[in-house]
PDB file of C-alpha atoms in Angstrom:
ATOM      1  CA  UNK A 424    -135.163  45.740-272.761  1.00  0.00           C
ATOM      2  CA  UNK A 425    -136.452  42.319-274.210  1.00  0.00           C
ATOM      3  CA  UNK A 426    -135.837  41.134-270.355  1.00  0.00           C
ATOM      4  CA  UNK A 427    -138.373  43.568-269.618  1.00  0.00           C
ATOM      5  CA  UNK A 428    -140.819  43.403-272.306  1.00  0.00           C
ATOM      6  CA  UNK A 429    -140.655  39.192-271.687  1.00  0.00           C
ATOM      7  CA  UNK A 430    -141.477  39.335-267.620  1.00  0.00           C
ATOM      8  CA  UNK A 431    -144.506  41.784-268.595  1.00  0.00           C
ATOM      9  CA  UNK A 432    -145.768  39.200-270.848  1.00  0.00           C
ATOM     10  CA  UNK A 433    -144.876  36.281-268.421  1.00  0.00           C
ATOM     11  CA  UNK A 434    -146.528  38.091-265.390  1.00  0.00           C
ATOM     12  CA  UNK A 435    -148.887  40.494-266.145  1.00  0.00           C
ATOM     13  CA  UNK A 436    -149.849  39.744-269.885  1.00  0.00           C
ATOM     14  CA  UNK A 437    -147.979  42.777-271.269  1.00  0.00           C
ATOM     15  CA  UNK A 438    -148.751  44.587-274.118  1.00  0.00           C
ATOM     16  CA  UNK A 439    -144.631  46.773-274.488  1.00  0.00           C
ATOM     17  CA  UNK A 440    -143.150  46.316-277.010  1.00  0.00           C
ATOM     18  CA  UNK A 441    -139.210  46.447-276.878  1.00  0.00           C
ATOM     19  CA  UNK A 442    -138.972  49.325-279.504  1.00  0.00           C
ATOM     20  CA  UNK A 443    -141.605  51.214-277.449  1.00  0.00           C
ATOM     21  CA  UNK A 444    -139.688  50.787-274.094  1.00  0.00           C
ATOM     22  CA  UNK A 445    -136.759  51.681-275.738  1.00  0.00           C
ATOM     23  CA  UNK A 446    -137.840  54.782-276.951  1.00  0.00           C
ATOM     24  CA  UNK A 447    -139.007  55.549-273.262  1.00  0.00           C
ATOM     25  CA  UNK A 448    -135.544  55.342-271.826  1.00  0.00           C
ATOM     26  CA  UNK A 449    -135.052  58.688-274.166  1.00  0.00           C
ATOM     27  CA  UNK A 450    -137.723  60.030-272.688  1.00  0.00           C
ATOM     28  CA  UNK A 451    -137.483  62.507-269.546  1.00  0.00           C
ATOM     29  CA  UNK A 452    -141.168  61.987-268.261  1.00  0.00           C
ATOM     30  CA  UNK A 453    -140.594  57.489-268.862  1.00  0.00           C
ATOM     31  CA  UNK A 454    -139.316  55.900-265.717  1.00  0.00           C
ATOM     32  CA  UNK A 455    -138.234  52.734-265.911  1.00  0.00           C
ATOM     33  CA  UNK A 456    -136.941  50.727-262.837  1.00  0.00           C
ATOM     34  CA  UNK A 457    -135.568  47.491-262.275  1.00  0.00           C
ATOM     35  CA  UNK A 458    -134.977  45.270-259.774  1.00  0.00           C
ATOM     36  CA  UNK A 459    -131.639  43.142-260.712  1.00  0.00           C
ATOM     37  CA  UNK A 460    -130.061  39.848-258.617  1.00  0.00           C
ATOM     38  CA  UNK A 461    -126.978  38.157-260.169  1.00  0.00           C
ATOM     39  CA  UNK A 462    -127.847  39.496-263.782  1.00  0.00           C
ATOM     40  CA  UNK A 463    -131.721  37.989-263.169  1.00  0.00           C
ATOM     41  CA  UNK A 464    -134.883  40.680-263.944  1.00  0.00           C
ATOM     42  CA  UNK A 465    -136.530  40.416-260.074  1.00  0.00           C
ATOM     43  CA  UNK A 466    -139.331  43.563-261.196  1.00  0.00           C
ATOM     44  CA  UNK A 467    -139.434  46.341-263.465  1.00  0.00           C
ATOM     45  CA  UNK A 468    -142.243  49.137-262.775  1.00  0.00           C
ATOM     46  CA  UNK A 469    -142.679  51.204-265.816  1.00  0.00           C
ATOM     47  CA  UNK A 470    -144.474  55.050-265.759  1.00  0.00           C
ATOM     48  CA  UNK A 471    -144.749  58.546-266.334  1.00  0.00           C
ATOM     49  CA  UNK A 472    -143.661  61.495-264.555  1.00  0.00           C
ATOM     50  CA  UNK A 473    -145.166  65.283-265.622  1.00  0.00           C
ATOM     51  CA  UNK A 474    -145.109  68.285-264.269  1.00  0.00           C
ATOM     52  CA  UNK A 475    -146.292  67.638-260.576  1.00  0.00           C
ATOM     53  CA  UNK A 476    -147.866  64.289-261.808  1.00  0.00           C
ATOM     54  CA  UNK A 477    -146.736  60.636-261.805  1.00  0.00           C
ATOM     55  CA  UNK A 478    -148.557  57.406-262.861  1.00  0.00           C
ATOM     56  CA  UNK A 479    -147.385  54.055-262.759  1.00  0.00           C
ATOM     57  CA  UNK A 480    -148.464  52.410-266.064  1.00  0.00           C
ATOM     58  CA  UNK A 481    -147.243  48.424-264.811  1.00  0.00           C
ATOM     59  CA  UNK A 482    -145.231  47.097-261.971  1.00  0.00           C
ATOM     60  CA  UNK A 483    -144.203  43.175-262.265  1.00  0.00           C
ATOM     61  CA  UNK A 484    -142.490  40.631-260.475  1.00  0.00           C
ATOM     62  CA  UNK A 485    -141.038  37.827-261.897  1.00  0.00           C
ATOM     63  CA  UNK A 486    -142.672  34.395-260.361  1.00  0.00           C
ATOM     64  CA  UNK A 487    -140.287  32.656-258.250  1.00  0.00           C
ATOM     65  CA  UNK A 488    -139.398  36.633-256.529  1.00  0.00           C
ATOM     66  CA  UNK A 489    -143.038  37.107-255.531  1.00  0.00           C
ATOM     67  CA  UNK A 490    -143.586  37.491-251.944  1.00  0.00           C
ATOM     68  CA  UNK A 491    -139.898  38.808-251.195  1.00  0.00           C
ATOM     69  CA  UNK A 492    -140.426  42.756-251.395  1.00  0.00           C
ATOM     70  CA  UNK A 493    -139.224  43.109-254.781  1.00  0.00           C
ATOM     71  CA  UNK A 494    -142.907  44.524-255.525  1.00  0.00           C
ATOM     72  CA  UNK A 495    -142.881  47.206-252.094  1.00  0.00           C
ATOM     73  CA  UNK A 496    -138.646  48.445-253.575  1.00  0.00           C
ATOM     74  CA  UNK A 497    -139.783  48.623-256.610  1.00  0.00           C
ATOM     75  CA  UNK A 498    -143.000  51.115-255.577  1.00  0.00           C
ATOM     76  CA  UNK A 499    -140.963  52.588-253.023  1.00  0.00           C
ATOM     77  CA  UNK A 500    -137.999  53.422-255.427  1.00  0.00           C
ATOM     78  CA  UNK A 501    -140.626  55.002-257.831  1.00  0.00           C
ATOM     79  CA  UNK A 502    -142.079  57.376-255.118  1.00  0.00           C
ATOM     80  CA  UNK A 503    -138.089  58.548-254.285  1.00  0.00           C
ATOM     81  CA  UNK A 504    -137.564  59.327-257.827  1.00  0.00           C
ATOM     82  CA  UNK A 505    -140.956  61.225-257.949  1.00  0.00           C
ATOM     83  CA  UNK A 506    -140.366  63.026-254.883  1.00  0.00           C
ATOM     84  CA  UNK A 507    -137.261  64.147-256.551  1.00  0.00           C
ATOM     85  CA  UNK A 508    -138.791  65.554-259.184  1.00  0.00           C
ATOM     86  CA  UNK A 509    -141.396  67.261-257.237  1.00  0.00           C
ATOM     87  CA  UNK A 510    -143.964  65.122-257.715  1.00  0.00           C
ATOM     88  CA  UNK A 511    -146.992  65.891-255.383  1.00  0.00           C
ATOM     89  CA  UNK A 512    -149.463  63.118-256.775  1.00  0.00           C
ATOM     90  CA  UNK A 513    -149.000  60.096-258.145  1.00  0.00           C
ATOM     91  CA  UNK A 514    -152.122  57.350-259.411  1.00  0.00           C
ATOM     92  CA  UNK A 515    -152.259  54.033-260.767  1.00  0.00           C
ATOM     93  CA  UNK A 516    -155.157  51.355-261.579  1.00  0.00           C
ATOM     94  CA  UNK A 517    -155.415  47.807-259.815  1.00  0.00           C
ATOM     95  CA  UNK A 518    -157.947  45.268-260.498  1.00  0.00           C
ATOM     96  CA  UNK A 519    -160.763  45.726-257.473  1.00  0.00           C
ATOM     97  CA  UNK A 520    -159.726  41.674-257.144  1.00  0.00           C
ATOM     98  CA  UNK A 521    -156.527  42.097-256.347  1.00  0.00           C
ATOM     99  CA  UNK A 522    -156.059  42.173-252.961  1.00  0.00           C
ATOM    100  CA  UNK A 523    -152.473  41.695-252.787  1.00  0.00           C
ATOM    101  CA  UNK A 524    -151.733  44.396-254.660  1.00  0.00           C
ATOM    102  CA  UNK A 525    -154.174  46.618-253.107  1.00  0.00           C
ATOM    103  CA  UNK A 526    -152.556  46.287-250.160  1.00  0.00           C
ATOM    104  CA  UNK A 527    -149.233  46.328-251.178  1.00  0.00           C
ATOM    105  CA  UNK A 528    -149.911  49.963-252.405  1.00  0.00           C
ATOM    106  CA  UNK A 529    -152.068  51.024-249.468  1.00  0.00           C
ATOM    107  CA  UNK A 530    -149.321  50.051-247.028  1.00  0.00           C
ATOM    108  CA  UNK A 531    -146.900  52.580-249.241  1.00  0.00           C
ATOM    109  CA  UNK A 532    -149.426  55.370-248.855  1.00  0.00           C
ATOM    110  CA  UNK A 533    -151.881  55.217-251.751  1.00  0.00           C
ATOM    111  CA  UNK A 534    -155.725  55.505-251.433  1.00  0.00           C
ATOM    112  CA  UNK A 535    -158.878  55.055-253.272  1.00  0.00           C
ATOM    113  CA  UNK A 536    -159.952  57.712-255.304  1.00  0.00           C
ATOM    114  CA  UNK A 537    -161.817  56.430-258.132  1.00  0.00           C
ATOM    115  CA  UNK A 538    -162.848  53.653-259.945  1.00  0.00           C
ATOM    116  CA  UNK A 539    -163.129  52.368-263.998  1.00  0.00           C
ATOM    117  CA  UNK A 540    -165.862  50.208-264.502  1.00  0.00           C
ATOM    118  CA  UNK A 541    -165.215  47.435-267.384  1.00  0.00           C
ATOM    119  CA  UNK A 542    -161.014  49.022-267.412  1.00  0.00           C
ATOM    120  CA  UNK A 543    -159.504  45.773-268.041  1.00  0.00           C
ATOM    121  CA  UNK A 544    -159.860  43.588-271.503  1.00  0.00           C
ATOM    122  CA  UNK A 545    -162.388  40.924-269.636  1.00  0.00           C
ATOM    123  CA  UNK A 546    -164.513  43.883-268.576  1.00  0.00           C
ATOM    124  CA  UNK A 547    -163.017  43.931-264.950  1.00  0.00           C
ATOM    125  CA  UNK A 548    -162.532  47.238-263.241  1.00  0.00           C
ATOM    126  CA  UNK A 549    -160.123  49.037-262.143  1.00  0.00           C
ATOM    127  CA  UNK A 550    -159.899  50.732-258.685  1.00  0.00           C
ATOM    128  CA  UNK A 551    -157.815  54.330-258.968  1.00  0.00           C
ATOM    129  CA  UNK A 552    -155.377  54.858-256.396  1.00  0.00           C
ATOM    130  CA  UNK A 553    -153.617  57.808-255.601  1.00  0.00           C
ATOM    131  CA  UNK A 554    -150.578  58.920-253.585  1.00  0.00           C
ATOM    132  CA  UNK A 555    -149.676  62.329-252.448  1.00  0.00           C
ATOM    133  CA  UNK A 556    -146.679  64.105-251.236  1.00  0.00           C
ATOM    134  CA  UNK A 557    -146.967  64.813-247.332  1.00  0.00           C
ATOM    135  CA  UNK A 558    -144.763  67.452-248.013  1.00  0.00           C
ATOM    136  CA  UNK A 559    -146.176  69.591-250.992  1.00  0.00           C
TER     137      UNK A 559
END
């Protein structure tokens, strides 16, 4: 867990605290998924699964894994487990600057639906993607 919590703060600025993700891993609807090498955190993508709903809350990559596909497993591995569950939607927010990532997510299947002006702390906003089951 403190692996976890520490590349969310290294990466993304994180704001999970180790008890929190902890008590997540109880949780039925908390996904948590990790990308290991050699005992090293790659990624860890961390969100919710409800009903016929998923969002992913934060995906992150550690630094010196960037750029290898840890990012496109990680989202990939979190649409399997949803489409396990019977998940027919899942959403997420991206900064509207972040092209990589936009990308990255729109290459896996997700579109545009929305957008939350002034989402982020420094008043950036967020883009709303979605993804839906083909086969629901």
């Amino acid at each position: 867990i403190k692996s976890i919590v520490e590349l969310f703060e290294d990466t993304i600025g994180g704001h999970h605290e180790a008890d929190q993700l902890s008590r997540w891993l109880l949780s039925s609807k908390m996904v948590i998924l990790v990308v290991l090498d050699d005992e090293s955190l790659r990624g860890a993508v961390v969100g919710q699964m409800t009903d016929h709903e998923a969002e992913i809350f934060d995906l992150a990559v550690a630094v010196r894994f960037r750029r290898s596909g840890v990012a496109a497993q990680l989202t990939e591995a979190f649409i399997e487990r949803g489409r396990s569950r019977g998940i027919q939607s899942i959403f997420l927010e991206v900064r509207k600057t972040n092209a990589a990532a936009i990308a990255l997510y729109s290459s896996r299947g997700f579109a545009h639906c929305g957008e939350r002006p002034g989402y982020y702390p420094d008043g950036e906003s967020a883009m709303v993607l979605q993804w839906s089951n083909p086969c629901s």
